[in-house]
XYZ file of C-alpha atoms in Angstrom:
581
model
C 57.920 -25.769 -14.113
C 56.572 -24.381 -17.227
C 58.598 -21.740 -18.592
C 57.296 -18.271 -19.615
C 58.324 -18.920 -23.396
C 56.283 -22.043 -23.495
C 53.129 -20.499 -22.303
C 53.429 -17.844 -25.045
C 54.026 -20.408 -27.722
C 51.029 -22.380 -26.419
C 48.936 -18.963 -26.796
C 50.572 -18.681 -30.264
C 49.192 -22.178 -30.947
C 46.028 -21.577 -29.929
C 44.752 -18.118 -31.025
C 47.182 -17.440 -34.605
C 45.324 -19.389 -37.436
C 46.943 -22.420 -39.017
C 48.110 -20.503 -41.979
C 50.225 -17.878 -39.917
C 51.705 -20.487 -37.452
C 53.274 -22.275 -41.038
C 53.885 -19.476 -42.714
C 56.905 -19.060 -44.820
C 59.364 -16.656 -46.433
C 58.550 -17.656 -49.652
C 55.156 -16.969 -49.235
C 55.725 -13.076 -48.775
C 56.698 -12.225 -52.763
C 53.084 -13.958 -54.004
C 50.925 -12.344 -51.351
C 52.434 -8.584 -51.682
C 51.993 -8.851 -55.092
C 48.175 -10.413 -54.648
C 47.472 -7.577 -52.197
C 48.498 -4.889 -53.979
C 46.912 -5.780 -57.161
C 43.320 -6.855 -55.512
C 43.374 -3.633 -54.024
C 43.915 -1.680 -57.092
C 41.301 -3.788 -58.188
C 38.898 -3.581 -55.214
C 38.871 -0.202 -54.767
C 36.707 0.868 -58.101
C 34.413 -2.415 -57.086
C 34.102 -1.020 -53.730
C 32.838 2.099 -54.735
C 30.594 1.260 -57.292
C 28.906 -1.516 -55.269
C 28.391 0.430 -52.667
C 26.247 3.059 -54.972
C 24.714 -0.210 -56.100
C 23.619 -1.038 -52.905
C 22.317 2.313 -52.944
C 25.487 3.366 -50.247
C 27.667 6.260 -49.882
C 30.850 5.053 -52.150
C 32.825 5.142 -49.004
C 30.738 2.830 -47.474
C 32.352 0.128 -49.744
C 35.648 0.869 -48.830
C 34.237 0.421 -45.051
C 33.952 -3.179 -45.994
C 36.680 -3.560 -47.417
C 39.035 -3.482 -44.786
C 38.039 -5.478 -41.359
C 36.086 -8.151 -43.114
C 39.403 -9.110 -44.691
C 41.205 -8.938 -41.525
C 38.169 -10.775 -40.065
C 38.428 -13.271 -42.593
C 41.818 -13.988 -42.609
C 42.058 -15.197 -38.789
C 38.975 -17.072 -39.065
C 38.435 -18.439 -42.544
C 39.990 -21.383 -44.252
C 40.205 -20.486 -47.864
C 43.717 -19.660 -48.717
C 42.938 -17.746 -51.751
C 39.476 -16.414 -51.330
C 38.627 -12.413 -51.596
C 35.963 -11.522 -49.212
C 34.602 -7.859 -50.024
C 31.318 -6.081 -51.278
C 29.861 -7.942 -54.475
C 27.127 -7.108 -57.515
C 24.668 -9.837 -56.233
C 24.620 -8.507 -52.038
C 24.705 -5.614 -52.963
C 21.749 -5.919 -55.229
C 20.058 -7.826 -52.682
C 20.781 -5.397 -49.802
C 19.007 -2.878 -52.292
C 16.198 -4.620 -52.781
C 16.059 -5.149 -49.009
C 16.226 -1.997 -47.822
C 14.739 0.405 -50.614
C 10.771 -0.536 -48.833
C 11.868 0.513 -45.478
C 14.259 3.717 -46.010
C 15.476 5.985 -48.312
C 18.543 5.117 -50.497
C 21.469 7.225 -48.856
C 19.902 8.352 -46.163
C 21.412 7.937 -42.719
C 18.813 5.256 -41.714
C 19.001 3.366 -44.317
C 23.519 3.295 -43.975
C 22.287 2.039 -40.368
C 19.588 -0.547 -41.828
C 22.474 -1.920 -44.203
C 25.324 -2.141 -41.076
C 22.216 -3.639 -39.309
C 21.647 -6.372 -42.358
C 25.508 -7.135 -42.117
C 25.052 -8.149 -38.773
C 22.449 -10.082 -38.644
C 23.678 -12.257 -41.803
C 26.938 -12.581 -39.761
C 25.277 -13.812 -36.708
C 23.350 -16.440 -38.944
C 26.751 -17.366 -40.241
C 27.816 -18.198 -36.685
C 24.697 -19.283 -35.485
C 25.430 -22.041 -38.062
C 28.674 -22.553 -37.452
C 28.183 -23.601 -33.889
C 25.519 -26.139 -34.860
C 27.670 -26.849 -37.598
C 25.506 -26.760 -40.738
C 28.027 -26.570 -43.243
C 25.812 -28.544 -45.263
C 23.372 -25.946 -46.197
C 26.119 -25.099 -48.995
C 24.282 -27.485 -50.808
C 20.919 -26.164 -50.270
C 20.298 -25.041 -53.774
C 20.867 -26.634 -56.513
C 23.398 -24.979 -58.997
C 20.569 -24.530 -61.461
C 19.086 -23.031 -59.109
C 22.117 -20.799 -58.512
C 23.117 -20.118 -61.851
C 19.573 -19.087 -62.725
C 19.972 -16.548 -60.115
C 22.999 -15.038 -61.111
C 22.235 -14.855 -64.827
C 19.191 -13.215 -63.630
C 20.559 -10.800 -60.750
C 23.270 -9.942 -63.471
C 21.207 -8.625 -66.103
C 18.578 -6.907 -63.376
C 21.798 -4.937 -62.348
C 23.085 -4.292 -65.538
C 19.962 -2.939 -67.294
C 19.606 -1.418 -63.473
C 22.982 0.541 -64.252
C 22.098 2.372 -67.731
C 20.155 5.148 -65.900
C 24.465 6.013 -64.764
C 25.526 5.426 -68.308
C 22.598 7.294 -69.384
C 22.808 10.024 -66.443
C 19.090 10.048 -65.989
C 17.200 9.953 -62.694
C 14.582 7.244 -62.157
C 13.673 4.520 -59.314
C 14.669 1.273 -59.139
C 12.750 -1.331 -60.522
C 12.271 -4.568 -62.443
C 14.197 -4.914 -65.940
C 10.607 -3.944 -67.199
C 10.013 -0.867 -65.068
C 13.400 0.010 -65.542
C 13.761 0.063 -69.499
C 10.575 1.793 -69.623
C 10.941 4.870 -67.338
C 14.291 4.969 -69.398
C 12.199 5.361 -72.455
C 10.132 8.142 -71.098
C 13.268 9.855 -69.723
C 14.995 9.768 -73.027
C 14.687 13.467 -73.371
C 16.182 13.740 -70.562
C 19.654 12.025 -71.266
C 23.332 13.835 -70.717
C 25.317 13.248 -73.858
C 28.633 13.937 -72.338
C 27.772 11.386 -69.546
C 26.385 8.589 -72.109
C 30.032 9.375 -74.070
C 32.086 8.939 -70.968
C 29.710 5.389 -69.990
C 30.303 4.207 -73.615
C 33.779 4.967 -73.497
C 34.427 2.933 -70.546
C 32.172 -0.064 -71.548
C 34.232 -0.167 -75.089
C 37.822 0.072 -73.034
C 36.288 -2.740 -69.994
C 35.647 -4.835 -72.473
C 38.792 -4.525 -74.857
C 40.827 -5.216 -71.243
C 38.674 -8.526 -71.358
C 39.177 -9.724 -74.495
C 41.798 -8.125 -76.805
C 44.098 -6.307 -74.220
C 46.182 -9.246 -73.122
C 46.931 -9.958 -76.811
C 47.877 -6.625 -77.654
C 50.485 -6.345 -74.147
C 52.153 -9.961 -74.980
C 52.961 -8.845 -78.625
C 54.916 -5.838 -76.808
C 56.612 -9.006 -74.646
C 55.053 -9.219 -71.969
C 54.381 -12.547 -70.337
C 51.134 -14.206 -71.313
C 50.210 -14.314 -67.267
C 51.164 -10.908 -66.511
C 49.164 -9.660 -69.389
C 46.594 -11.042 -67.879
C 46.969 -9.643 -64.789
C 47.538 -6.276 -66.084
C 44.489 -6.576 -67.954
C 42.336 -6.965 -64.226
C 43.510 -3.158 -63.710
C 41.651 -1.765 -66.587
C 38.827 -0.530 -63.789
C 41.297 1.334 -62.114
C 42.696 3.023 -65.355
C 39.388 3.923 -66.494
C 38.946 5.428 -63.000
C 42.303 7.197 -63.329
C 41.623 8.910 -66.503
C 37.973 9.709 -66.459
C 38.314 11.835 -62.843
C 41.508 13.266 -64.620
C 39.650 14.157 -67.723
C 36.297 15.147 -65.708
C 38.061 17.810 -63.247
C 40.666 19.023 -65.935
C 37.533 20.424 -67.915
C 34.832 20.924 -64.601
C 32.584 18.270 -66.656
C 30.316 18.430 -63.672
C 29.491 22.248 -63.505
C 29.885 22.764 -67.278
C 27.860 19.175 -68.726
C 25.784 18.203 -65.939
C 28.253 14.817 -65.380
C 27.353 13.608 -62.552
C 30.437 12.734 -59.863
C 31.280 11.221 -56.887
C 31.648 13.815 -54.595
C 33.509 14.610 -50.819
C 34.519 10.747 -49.646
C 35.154 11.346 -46.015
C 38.715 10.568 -44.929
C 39.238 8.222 -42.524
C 38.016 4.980 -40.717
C 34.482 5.575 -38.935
C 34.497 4.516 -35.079
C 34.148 1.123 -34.583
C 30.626 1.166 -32.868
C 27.378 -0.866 -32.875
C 23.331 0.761 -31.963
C 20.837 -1.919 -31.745
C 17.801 -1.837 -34.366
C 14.151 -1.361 -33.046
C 12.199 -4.788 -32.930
C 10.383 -3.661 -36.210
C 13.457 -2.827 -38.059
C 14.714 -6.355 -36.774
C 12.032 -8.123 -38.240
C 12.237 -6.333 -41.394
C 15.695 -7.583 -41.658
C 15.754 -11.157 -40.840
C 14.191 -12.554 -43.794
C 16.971 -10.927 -46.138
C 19.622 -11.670 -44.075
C 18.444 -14.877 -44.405
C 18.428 -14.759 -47.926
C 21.744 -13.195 -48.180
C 23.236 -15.899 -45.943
C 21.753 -18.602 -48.243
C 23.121 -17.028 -51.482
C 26.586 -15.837 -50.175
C 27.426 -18.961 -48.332
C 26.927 -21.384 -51.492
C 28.590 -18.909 -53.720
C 31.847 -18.089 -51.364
C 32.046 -21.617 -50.380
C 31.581 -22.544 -54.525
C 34.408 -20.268 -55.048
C 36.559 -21.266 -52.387
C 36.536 -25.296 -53.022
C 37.430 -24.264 -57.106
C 40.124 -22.794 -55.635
C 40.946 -25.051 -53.463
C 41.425 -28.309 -55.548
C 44.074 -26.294 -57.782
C 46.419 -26.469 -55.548
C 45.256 -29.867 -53.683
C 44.122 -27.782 -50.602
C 40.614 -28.364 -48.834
C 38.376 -25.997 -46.750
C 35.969 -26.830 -44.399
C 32.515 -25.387 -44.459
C 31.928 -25.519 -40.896
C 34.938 -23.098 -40.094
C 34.164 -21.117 -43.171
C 30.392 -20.235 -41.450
C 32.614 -18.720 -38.985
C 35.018 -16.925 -41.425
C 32.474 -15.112 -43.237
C 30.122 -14.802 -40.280
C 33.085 -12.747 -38.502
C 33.543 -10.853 -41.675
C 30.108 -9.531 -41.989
C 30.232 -8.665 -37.936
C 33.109 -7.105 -38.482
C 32.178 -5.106 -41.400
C 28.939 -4.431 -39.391
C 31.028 -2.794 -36.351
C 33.186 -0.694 -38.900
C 30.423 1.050 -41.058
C 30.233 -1.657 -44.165
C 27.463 -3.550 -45.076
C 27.031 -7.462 -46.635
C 30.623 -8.599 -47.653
C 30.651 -11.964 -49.544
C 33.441 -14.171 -50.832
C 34.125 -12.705 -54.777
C 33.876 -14.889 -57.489
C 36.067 -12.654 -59.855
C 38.556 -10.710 -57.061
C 39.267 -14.474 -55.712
C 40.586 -15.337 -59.230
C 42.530 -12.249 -59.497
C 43.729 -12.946 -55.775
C 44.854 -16.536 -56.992
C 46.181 -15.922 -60.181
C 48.393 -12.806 -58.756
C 50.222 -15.587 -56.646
C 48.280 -15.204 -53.716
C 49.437 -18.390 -50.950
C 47.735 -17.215 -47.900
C 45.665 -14.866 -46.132
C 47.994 -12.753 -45.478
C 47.441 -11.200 -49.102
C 43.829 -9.942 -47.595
C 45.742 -8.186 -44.474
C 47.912 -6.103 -46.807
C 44.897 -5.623 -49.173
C 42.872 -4.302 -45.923
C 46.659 -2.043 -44.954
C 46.399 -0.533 -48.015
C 42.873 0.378 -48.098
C 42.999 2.277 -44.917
C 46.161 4.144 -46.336
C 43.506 5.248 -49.113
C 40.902 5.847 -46.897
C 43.538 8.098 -44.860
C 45.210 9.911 -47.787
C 43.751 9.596 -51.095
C 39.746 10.405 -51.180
C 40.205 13.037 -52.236
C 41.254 12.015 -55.713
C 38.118 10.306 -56.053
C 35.767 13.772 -55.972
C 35.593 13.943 -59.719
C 35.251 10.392 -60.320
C 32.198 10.172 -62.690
C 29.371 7.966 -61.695
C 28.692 6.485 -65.275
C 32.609 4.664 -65.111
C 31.245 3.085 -61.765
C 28.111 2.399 -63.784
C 30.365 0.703 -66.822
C 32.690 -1.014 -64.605
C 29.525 -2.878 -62.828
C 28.157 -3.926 -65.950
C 31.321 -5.329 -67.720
C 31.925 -7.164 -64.579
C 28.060 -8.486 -63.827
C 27.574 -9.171 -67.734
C 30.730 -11.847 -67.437
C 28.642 -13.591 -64.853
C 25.810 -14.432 -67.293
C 26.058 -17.672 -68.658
C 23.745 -18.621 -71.464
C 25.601 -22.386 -72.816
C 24.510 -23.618 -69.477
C 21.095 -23.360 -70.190
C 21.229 -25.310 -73.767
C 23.240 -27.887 -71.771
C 21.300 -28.734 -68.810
C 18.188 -28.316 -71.492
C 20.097 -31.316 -72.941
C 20.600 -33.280 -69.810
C 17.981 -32.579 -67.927
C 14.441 -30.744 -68.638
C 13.496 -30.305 -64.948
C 17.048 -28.436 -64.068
C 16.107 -26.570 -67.209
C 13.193 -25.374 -65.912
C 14.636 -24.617 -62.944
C 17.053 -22.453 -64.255
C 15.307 -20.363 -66.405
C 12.084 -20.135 -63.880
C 14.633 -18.424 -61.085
C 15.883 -16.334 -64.462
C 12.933 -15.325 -65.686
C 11.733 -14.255 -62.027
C 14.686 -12.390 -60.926
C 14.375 -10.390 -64.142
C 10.431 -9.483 -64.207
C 9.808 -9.875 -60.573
C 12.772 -9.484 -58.668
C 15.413 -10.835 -56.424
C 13.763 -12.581 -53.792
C 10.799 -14.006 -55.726
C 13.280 -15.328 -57.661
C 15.408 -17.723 -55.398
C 11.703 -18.397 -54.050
C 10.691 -19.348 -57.398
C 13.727 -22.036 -58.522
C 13.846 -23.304 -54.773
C 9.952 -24.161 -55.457
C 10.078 -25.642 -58.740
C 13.721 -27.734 -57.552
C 11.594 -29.261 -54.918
C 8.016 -29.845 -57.139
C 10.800 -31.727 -59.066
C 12.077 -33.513 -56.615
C 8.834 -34.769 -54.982
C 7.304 -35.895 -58.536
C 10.529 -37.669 -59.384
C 9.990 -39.575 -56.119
C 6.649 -40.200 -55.907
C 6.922 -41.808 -59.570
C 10.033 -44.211 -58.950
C 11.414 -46.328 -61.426
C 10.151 -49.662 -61.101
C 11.456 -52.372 -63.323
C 10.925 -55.965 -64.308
C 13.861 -57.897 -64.439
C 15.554 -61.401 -65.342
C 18.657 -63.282 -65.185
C 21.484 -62.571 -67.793
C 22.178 -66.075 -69.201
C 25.056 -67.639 -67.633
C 25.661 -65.393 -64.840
C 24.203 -64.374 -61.401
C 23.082 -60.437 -62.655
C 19.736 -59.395 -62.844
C 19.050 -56.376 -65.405
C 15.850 -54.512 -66.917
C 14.366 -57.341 -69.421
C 13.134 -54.039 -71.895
C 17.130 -53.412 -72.136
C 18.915 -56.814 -71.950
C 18.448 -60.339 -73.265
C 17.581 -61.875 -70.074
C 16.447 -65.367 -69.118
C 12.720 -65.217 -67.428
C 10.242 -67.775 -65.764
C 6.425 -67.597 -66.212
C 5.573 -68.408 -62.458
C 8.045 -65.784 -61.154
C 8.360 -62.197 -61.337
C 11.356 -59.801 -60.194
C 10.005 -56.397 -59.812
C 13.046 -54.071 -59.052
C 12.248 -50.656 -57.273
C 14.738 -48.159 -57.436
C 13.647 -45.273 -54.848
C 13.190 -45.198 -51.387
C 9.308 -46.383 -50.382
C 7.480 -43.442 -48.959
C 4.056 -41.980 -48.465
C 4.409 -40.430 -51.787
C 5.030 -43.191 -53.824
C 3.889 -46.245 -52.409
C 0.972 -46.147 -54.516
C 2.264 -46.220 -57.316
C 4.501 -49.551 -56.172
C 1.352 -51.033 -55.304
C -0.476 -50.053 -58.199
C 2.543 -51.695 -60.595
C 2.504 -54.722 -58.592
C -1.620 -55.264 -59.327
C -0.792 -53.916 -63.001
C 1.463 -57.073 -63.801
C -0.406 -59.592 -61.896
C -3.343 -58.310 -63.893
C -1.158 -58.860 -67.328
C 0.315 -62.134 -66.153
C -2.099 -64.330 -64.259
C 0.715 -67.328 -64.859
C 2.587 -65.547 -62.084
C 2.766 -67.271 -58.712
C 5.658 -65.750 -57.097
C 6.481 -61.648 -56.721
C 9.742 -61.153 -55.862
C 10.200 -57.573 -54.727
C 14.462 -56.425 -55.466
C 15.542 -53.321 -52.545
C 19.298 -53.269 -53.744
C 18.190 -49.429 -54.247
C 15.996 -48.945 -50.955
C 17.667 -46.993 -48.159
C 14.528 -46.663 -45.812
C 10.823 -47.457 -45.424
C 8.178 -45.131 -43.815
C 5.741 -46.487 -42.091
C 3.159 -45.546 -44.482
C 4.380 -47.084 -47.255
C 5.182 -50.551 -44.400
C 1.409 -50.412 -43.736
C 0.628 -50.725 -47.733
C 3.472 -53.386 -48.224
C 1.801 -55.232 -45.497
C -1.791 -54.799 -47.263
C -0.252 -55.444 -50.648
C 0.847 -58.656 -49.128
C -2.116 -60.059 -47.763
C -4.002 -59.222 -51.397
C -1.110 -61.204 -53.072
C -2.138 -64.215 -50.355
C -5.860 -63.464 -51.403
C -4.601 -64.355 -54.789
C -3.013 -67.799 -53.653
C -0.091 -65.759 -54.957
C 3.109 -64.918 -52.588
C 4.936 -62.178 -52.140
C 9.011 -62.315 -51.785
C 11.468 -59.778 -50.777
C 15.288 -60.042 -51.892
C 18.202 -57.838 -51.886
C 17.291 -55.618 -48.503
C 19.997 -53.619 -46.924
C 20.608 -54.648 -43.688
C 19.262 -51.359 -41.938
C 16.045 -51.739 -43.469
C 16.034 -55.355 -42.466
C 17.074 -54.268 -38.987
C 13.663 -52.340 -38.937
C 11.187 -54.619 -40.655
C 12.363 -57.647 -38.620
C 9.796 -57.329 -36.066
C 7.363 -55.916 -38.332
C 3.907 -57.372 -39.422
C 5.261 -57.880 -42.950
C 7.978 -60.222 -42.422
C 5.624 -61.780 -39.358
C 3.104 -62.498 -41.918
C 4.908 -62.432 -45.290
C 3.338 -65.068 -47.752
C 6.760 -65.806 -49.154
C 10.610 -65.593 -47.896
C 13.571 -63.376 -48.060
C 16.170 -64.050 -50.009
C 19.617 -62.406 -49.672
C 20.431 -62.314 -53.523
C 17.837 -62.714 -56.329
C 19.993 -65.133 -57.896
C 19.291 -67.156 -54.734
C 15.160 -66.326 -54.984
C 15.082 -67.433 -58.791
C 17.132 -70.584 -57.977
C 14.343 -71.760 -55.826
C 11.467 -70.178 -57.293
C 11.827 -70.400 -60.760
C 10.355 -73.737 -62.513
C 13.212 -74.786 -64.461
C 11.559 -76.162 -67.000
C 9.746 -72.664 -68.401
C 12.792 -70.306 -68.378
C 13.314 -68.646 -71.956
């Protein structure tokens, strides 16, 4: 009889994630101390995303609380920081400006609305398992995107710094309404968004110095130096209500945050507004499942863990539901609050659950500190942070490597920044596959020859190799499709053309993984032109699965010549002995 006891430990089994049912006491020191200092940290981020997103600020803080809890029961990532970020949040802007106005009620419900249907993609996926589409874009692709989305925002932010009132826009549209506004600019509000950029960025690069000559650790510096946005928060709402800034100057503030969680509730959008949204959630789901999963596998490897990107489609698909129930919008996996998560000592999850406890203590208690809060600091603290994410070496590198990737790169750049967001991943996802396509329908075809003395066959234009007039090894290192079969067959005629001695074509498929039955159909022709020649045409070196297919095909039916498993085995019985140089 099974016991009461044992059917609860079964349930434990079954519905507590992996992490919790091995979790240990020595876990608990490194995940308070994650969860108290991502907090500290996510709490400015939440807020200023959210006014990024064109939100209420406390709609950041929404998401900032059951998408971690969400997260942490489904997800696999041990370390990662799921939350509001710069480039959703930009994206949900650029989403939802066209259909409502920023703030407004509707457009609060056409952002919840956006967070739901990028979570049910998420699960959608998950339950037909397409983890793979992590690897959709390439990461020129992806890099190109965030260099680009990070200087859109923070060119997008100097109308906070500035405290001037003008429409979102390209980089163009924006720096030029700026120009026209110029009269227009509050002085104590530019001093308080200068101030703020100078301190962000001494936390970034000189603070960690000055705390470990003062003997403090050289890691603990470096945490300390991840709570700059919340010092800068401290002190400017300090500084703004002590002297009534806003009445007095004009500095524009935060405002009444409501206190409190909002009810956890769900309407249903109309069929237009659903349409409207699918596209971007798409988008979203494309560009915050390669960058959380990115983040998590970095992660990951240092310290020998793995996730799995099928169960992390339903991690951050339950997160964006969730944040979607609770009033939040898109919540992505963080690049730089993951980091602080790890490097805080974070072992499990369970660093996310206190970060979402103490976020609803602030949500409960402590808005009201935030009234004064001036919007130029959220302004500063988005830029520091986005600016960190651009990433000019890469460009001169994969210039260096690789001019197509270049392109690439600096085509979704270049778009994101004139055009916009979505043009942009349109634009690198384009050129990444024109690149593709003409890389395979111009394969690299070689003619080879035997290095002396051994059984290898290399490229005769890079080796000293050993060659026979009446035989030709023509190496083809692509898969033979409709797209480049013509060029196969036009190389073929080309050295037949150049070397009438030839009497034998030996075709190498060491590097051939499948054969479409267009470029079969032009194989077969090839081969009965060869014949026509009183010429004959050989094939060596095919994988067994593409043998398995062509076996009872009209080209091995009629082939002029044999197959030969290894070319060493074709040029020992093809090759007239007495002509190899």
């Amino acid at each position: 009889m099974v016991s009461k006891e044992n059917i609860q430990t079964s349930l434990y089994r079954k519905l507590a994630p992996e992490w919790l049912q091995s979790y240990k006491r020595a876990y608990l020191q490194g995940d308070m101390s994650a969860g108290l200092i991502v907090t500290i940290m996510l709490i400015p981020q939440s807020l200023a995303y959210a006014l990024l997103a064109g939100l209420p600020p406390q709609i950041g803080l929404y998401a900032s609380i059951l998408p971690l809890l969400a997260y942490a029961v489904f997800g696999t990532s041990m370390t990662l920081a799921v939350g509001p970020v710069a480039v959703a949040s930009l994206m949900t802007a650029t989403a939802l400006a066209p259909l409502a106005t920023p703030g407004s009620a509707e457009y609060t419900f056409l952002a919840m609305q956006l967070a739901m249907f990028t979570g049910v993609i998420y699960l959608l996926c998950g339950i037909f398992r397409l983890g793979f589409l992590s690897h959709l874009l390439s990461h020129p692709v992806i890099n190109g995107f965030i260099t680009g989305s990070a200087i859109l925002i923070a060119v997008g932010q100097l109308k906070g710094i500035l405290g001037v009132s003008i429409p979102n826009g390209s980089v163009v549209d924006t720096l030029t309404n700026i120009y026209t506004s110029r009269q227009h600019i509050n002085y104590p509000t530019l001093y308080i968004g200068l101030a703020s950029i100078a301190f962000l960025f001494y936390a970034r690069t000189g603070l960690a110095h000055l705390l470990s000559k003062f003997g403090i650790p050289k890691e603990q510096a470096g945490l300390l130096t991840k709570l700059a946005p919340m010092v800068v928060v401290i002190v400017s709402t300090m500084l703004v209500a002590q002297h009534d800034f806003a009445s007095k100057l004009g500095v524009k503030i935060v405002g009444s945050i409501p206190e409190g969680v909002p009810n956890l509730s769900y309407t249903f959008p109309t069929f237009a507004q659903s349409k409207s949204l699918l596209m971007p959630a798409l988008l979203i789901f494309i560009v915050g499942f390669i960058e959380s999963v990115s983040v998590a596998q970095s992660l990951a490897l240092k310290k020998q863990q793995k996730i799995k990107p099928n169960k992390e489609l339903y991690g951050l698909g339950a997160a964006n539901v969730a944040s979607a129930f609770s009033g939040g919008y898109v919540v992505v996996g963080g690049f730089a609050r993951s980091v602080v998560n790890y490097a805080a000592g974070a072992n499990t999850p369970f660093a996310s659950v206190l970060s979402a406890i103490l976020m609803t203590l602030v949500l409960f208690g402590f808005t009201g500190y935030f009234y004064f809060l001036p919007h130029a600091v959220l302004s500063a603290t988005i830029i520091v942070a986005v600016l960190g994410m651009v990433d000019f070496n890469t460009v001169s590198h994969t210039w260096k490597y690789s001019r197509a990737d270049a392109l690439s790169l600096l085509g979704t750049t270049l778009t994101v920044i004139i055009i916009g967001v979505e043009p942009g991943i349109l634009v690198g996802v384009s050129i990444s596959i024109l690149t593709y396509l003409w890389n395979a329908s111009n394969p690299h075809i070689a003619i080879v020859g035997r290095v002396e003395g051994t059984e290898h066959f290399r490229n005769i234009e890079r080796y000293h190799v050993q060659t026979a007039p009446n035989i030709v090894f023509i190496r083809i290192d692509e898969n033979l499709f409709f797209g480049n079969i013509q060029a196969v067959e036009e190389t073929v005629h080309t050295i037949l053309q150049q070397r009438p001695e030839v009497k034998n074509v030996v075709l190498l498929g060491a590097a051939i993984n499948s054969i479409d039955s267009t470029a079969l159909e032009v194989l077969c022709t090839l081969n009965t032109q060869i014949k026509g020649m009183r010429k004959k045409l050989h094939l060596a070196e095919i994988k067994g699965p593409v043998m398995d297919r062509l076996k009872n095909s009209d080209l091995i039916s009629n082939l002029t010549g044999s197959t030969y498993l290894h070319a060493y085995e074709a040029f020992e019985c093809l090759a007239d002995k007495r002509t190899i140089i």
